[in-house]
Structure formats: C-alpha cells, structure tokens
XYZ file of N, CA, C and O in Angstrom:
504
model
N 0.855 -1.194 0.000
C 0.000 0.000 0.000
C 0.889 1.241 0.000
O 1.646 1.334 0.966
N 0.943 2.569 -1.253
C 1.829 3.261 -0.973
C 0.764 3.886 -0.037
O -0.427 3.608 0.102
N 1.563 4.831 0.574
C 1.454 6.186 1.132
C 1.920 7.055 0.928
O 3.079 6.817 0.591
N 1.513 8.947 0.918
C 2.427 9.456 0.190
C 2.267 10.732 1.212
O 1.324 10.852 1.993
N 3.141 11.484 1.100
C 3.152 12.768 1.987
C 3.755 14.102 0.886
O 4.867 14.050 0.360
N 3.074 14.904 0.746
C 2.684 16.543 0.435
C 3.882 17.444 1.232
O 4.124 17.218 2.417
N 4.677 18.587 0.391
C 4.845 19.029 0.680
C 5.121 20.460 -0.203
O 4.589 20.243 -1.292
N 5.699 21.788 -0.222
C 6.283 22.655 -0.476
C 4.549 23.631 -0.258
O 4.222 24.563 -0.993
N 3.984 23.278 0.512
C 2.660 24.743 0.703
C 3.435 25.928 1.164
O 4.654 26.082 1.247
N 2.479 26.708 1.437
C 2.672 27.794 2.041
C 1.794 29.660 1.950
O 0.940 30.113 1.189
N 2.173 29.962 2.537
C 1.571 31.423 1.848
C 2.346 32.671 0.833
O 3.394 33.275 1.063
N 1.426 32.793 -0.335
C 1.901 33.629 -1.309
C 1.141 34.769 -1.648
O 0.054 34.829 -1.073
N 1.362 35.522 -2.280
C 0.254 36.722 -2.917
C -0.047 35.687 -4.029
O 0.333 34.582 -4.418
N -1.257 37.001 -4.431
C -1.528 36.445 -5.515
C -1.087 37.151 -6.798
O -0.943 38.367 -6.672
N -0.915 36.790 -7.647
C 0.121 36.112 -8.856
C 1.554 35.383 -8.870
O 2.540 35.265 -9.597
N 1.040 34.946 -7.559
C 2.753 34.376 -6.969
C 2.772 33.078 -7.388
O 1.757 32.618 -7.912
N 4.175 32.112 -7.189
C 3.398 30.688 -7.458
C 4.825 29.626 -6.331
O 5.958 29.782 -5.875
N 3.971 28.829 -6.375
C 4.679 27.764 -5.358
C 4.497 26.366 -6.208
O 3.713 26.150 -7.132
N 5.562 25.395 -5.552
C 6.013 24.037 -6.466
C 5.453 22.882 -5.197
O 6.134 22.941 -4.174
N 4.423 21.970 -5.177
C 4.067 20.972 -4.490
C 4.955 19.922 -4.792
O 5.488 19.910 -5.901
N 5.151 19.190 -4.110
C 5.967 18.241 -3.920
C 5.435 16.919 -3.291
O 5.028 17.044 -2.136
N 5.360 15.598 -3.873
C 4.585 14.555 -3.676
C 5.615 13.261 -2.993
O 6.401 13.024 -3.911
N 5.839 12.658 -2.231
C 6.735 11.723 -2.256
C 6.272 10.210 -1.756
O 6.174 10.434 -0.549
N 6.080 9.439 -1.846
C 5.691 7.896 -1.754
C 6.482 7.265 -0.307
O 7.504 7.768 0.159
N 5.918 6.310 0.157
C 6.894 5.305 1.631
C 5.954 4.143 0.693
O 4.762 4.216 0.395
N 7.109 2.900 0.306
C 6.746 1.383 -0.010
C 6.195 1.398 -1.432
O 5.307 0.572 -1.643
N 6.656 2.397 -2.721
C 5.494 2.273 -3.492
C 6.639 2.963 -4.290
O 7.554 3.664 -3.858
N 6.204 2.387 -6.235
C 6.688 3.284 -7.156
C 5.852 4.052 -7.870
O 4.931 3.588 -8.542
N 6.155 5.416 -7.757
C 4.652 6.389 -8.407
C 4.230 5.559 -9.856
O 3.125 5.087 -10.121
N 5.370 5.537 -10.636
C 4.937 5.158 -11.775
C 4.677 3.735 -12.103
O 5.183 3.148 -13.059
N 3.883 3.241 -11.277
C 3.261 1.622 -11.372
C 1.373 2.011 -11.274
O 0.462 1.193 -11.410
N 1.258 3.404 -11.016
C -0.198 4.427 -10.607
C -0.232 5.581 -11.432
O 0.799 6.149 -11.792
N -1.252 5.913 -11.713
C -1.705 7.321 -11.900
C -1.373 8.243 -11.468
O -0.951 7.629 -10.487
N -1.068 9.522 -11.174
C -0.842 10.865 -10.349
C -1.816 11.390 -10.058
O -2.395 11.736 -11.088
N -2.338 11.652 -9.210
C -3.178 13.333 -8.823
C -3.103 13.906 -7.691
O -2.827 13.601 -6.531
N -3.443 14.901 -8.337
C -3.609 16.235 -6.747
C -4.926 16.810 -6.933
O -5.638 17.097 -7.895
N -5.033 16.907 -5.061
C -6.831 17.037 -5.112
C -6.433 18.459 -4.139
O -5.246 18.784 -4.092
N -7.520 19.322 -3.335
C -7.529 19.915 -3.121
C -8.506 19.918 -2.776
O -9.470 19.540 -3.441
N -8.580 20.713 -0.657
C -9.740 20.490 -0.546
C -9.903 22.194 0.479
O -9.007 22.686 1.164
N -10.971 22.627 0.316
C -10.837 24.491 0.801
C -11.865 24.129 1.951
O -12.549 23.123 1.763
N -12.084 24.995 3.366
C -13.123 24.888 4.270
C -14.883 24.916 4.041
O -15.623 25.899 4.064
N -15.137 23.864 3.878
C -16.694 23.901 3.503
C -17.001 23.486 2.747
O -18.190 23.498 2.426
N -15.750 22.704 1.844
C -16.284 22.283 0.159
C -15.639 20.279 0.295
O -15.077 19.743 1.250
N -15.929 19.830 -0.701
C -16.128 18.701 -0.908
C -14.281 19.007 -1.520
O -13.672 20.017 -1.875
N -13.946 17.658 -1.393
C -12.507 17.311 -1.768
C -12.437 17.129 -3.683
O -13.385 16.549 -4.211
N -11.851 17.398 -4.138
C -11.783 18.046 -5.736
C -10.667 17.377 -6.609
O -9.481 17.345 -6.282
N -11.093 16.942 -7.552
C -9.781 16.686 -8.275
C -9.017 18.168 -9.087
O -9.788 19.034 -9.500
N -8.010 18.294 -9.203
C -7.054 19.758 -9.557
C -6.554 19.040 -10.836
O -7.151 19.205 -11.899
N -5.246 18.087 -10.721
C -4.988 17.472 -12.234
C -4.390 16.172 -11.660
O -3.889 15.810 -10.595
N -4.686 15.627 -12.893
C -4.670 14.067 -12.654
C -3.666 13.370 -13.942
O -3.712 13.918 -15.043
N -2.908 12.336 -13.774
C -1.557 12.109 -14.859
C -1.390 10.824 -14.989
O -0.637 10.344 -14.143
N -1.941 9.904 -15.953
C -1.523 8.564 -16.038
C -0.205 8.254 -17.138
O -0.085 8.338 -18.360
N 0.726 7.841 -15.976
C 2.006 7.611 -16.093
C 2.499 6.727 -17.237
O 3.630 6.721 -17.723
N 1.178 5.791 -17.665
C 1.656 5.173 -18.705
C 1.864 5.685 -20.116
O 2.818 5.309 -20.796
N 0.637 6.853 -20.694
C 0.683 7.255 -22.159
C 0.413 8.953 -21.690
O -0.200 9.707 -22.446
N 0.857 9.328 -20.606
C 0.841 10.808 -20.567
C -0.279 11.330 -20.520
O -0.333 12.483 -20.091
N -1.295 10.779 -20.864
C -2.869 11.404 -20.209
C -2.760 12.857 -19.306
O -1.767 12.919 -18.581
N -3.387 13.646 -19.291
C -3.685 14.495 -17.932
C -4.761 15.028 -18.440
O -5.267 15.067 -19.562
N -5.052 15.490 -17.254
C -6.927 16.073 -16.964
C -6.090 17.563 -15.690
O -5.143 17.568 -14.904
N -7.024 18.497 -16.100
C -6.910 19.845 -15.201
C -8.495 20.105 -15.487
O -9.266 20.131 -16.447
N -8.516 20.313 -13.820
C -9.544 21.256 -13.421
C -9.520 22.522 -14.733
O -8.485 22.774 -15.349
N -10.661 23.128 -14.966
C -10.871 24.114 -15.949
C -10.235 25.768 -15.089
O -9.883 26.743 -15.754
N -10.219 25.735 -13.564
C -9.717 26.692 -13.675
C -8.560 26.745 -13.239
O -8.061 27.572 -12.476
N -8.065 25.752 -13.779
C -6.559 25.760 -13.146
C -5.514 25.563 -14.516
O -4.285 25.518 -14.566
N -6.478 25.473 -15.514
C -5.779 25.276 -16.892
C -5.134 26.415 -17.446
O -5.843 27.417 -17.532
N -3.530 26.536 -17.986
C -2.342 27.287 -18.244
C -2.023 27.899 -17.029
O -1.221 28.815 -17.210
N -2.361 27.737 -15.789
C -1.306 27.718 -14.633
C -0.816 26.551 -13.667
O 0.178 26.623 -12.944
N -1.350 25.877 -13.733
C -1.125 24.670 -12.848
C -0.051 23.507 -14.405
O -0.050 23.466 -15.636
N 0.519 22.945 -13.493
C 1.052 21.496 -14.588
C 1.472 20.332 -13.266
O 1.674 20.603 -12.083
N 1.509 19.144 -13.865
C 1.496 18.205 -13.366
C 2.727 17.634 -14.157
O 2.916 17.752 -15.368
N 3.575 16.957 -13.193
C 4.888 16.106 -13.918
C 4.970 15.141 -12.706
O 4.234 15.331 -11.738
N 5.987 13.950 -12.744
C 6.516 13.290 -12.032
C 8.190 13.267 -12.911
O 8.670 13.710 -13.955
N 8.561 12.586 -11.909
C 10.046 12.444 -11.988
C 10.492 10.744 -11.938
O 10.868 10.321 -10.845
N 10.465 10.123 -12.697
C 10.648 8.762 -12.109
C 11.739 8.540 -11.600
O 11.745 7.781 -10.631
N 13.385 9.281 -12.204
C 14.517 8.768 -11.528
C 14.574 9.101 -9.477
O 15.256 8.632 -8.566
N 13.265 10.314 -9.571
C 13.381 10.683 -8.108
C 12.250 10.027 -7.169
O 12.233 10.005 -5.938
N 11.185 9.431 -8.192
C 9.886 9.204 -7.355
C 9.388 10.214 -6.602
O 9.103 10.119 -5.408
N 9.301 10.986 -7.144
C 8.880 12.193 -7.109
C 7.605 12.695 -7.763
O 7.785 12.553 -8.972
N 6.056 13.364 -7.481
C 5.258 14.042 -8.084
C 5.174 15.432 -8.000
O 4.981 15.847 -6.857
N 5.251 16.161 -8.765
C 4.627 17.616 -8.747
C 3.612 17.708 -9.211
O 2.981 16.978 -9.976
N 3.187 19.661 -8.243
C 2.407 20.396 -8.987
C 3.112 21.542 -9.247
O 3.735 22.061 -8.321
N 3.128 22.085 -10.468
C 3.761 23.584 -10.499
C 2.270 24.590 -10.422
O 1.215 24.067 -10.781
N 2.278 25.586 -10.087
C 1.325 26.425 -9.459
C 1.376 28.158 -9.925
O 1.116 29.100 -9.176
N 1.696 28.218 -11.049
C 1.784 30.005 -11.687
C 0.153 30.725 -11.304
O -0.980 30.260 -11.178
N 0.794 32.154 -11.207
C -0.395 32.681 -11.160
C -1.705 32.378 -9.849
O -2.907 32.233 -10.073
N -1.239 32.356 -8.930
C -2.094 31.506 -8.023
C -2.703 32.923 -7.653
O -2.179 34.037 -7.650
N -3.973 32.508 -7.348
C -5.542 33.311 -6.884
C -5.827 33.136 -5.648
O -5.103 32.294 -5.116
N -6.545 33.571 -5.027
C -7.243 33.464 -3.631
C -8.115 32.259 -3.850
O -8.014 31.275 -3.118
N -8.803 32.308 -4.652
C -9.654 31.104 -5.255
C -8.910 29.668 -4.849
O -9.570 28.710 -4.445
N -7.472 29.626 -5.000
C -6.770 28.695 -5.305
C -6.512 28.411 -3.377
O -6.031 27.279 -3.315
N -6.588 28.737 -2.538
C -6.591 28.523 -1.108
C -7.487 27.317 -0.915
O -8.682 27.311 -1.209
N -6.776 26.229 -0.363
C -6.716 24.672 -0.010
C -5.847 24.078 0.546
O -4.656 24.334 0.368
N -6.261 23.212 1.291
C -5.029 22.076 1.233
C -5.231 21.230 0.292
O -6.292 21.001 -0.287
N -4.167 20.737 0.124
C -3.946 19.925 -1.508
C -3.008 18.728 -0.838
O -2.126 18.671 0.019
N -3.694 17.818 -1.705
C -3.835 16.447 -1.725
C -2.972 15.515 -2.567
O -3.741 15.256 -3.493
N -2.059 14.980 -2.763
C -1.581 13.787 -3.882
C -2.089 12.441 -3.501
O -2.448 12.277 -2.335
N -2.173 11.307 -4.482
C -2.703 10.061 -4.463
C -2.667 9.454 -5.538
O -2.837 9.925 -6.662
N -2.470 8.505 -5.273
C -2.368 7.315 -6.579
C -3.905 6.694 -6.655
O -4.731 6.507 -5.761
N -3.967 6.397 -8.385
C -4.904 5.448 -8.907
C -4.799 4.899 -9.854
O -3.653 4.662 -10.237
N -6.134 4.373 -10.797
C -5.829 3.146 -11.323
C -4.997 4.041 -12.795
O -5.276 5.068 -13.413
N -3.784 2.916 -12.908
C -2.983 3.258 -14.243
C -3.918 2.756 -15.670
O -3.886 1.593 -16.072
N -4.346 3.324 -16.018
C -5.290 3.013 -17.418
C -4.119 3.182 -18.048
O -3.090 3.827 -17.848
N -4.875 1.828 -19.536
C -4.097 1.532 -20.670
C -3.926 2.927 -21.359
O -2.824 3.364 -21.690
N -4.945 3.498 -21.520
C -5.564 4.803 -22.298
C -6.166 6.043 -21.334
O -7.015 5.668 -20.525
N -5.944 6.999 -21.326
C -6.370 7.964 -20.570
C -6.158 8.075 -19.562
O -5.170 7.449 -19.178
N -7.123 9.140 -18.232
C -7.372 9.245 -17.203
C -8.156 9.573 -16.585
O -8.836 10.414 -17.172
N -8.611 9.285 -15.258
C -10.163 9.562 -14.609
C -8.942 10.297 -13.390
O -7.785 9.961 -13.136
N -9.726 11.305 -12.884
C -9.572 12.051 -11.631
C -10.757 12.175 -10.477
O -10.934 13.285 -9.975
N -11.305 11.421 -10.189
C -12.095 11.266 -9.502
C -11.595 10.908 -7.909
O -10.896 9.910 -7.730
N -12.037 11.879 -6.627
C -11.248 10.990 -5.611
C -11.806 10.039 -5.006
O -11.407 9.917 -3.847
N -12.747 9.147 -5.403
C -13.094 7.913 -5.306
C -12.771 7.018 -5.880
O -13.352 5.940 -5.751
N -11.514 7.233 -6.873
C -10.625 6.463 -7.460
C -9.502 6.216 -7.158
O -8.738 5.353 -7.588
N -9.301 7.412 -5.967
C -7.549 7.627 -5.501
C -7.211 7.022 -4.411
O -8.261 6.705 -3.852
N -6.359 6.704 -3.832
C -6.384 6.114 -2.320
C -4.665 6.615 -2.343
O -4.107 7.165 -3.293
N -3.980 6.216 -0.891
C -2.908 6.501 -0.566
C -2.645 8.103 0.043
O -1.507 8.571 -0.015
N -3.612 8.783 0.540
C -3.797 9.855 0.980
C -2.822 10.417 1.944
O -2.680 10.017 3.099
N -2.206 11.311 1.418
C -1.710 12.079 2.817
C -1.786 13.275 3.837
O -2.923 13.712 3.662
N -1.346 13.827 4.542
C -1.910 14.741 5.485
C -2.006 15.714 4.676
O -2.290 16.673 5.393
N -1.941 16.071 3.579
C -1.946 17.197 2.950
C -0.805 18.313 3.155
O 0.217 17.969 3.749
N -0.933 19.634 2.690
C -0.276 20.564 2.198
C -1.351 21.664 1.835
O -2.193 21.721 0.938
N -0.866 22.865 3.291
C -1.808 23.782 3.123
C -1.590 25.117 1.834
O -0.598 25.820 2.022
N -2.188 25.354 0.977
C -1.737 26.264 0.070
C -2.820 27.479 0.357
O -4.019 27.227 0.240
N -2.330 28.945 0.776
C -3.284 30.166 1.225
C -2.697 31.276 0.260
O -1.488 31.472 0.133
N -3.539 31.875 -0.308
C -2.990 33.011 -1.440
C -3.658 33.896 -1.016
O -4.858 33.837 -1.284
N -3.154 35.062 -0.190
C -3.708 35.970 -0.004
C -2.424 37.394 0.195
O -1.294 37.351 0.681
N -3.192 38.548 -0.405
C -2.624 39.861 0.108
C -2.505 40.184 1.387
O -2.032 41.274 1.707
C-alpha cells in the first residue's frame, strides 16, 4: 500500500506561485496514476490534475488550466504540482494520491484515488 506525503505549501500573494511536492513510503509512483486534489473549508474534496504515467494522459480542473502542470520524476519518485499565477480562489489544502494506471487515458475522480496524505496547506492571499 503506498502512502504518500505533500509538501512545499505555504503562503503567497496572488500572482505568486509555489512548487508541491509529492513523495511515496513502499510504493513506485509510476506503477499508478498521479493526482492532486484539493480540498478548501466547507467544500467537498476536488480533483485539480490528474496524470496517467503510462501514455501521458492528464486532466486539469478548468480553472486551473495554463497555470497549474502536473509532472513526475521517475529517476526521483517524485510528483509535482507547479502552481503560476495563483488566486485566492486557489486557497486549499492539496492532496496527492495514486490510482488506477489506465491503458488509455485518465479519470480524476477521488473515489478512485487512495494513498492519501496529510496534505499541504496552500493560502494566497494579500
């Protein structure tokens, strides 16, 4: 069972941007899917972008599309999020997790993801 733990949050202005950082205990990212979810006070937990490792697939949230990107690193086992342009809107903690590696595509759903970790608080404010 991996597990994975979140890191590089923090607080920025906004148009600022910060780099998430994903890392695995017992598990190789790229045997799974990628995603990062994100979840803000009062709202339901969200998929942000989602990356199947086998044919490059990704899925982005619509408002996170041309600022956010999603990569992994396999020589590091490593996941990112890169984060340009970040909004107040964009205030969450954010989530990484593995799921199912499809032949073709990707689903971002977090009832697909498991391996959850404590998260990574991200706050964009003036």
């Amino acid at each position: 069972q991996v597990q994975l733990v979140e890191s590089g949050g923090g607080l920025v202005q906004p148009g600022g941007s910060l780099r998430l950082q994903c890392t695995p205990s017992g598990g190789i990212l790229n045997d799974y899917a990628i995603g990062w979810f994100r979840q803000a006070p009062g709202k339901e937990r969200e998929g942000v972008s989602c990356r199947n490792t086998n044919d490059g697939s990704t899925y982005y949230k619509d408002s996170v599309k041309g600022r956010f990107t999603i990569s992994t690193d396999a020589a590091e086992n490593t996941a990112y999020l890169n984060m340009n342009n970040l909004r107040p809107g964009d205030t969450a903690v954010y989530y990484c997790a593995v799921g199912p590696k499809l032949r073709l595509g990707v689903v971002c759903s977090v009832s697909e993801y498991s391996g959850w970790g404590p998260g990574t608080q991200v706050t964009v404010s003036s």
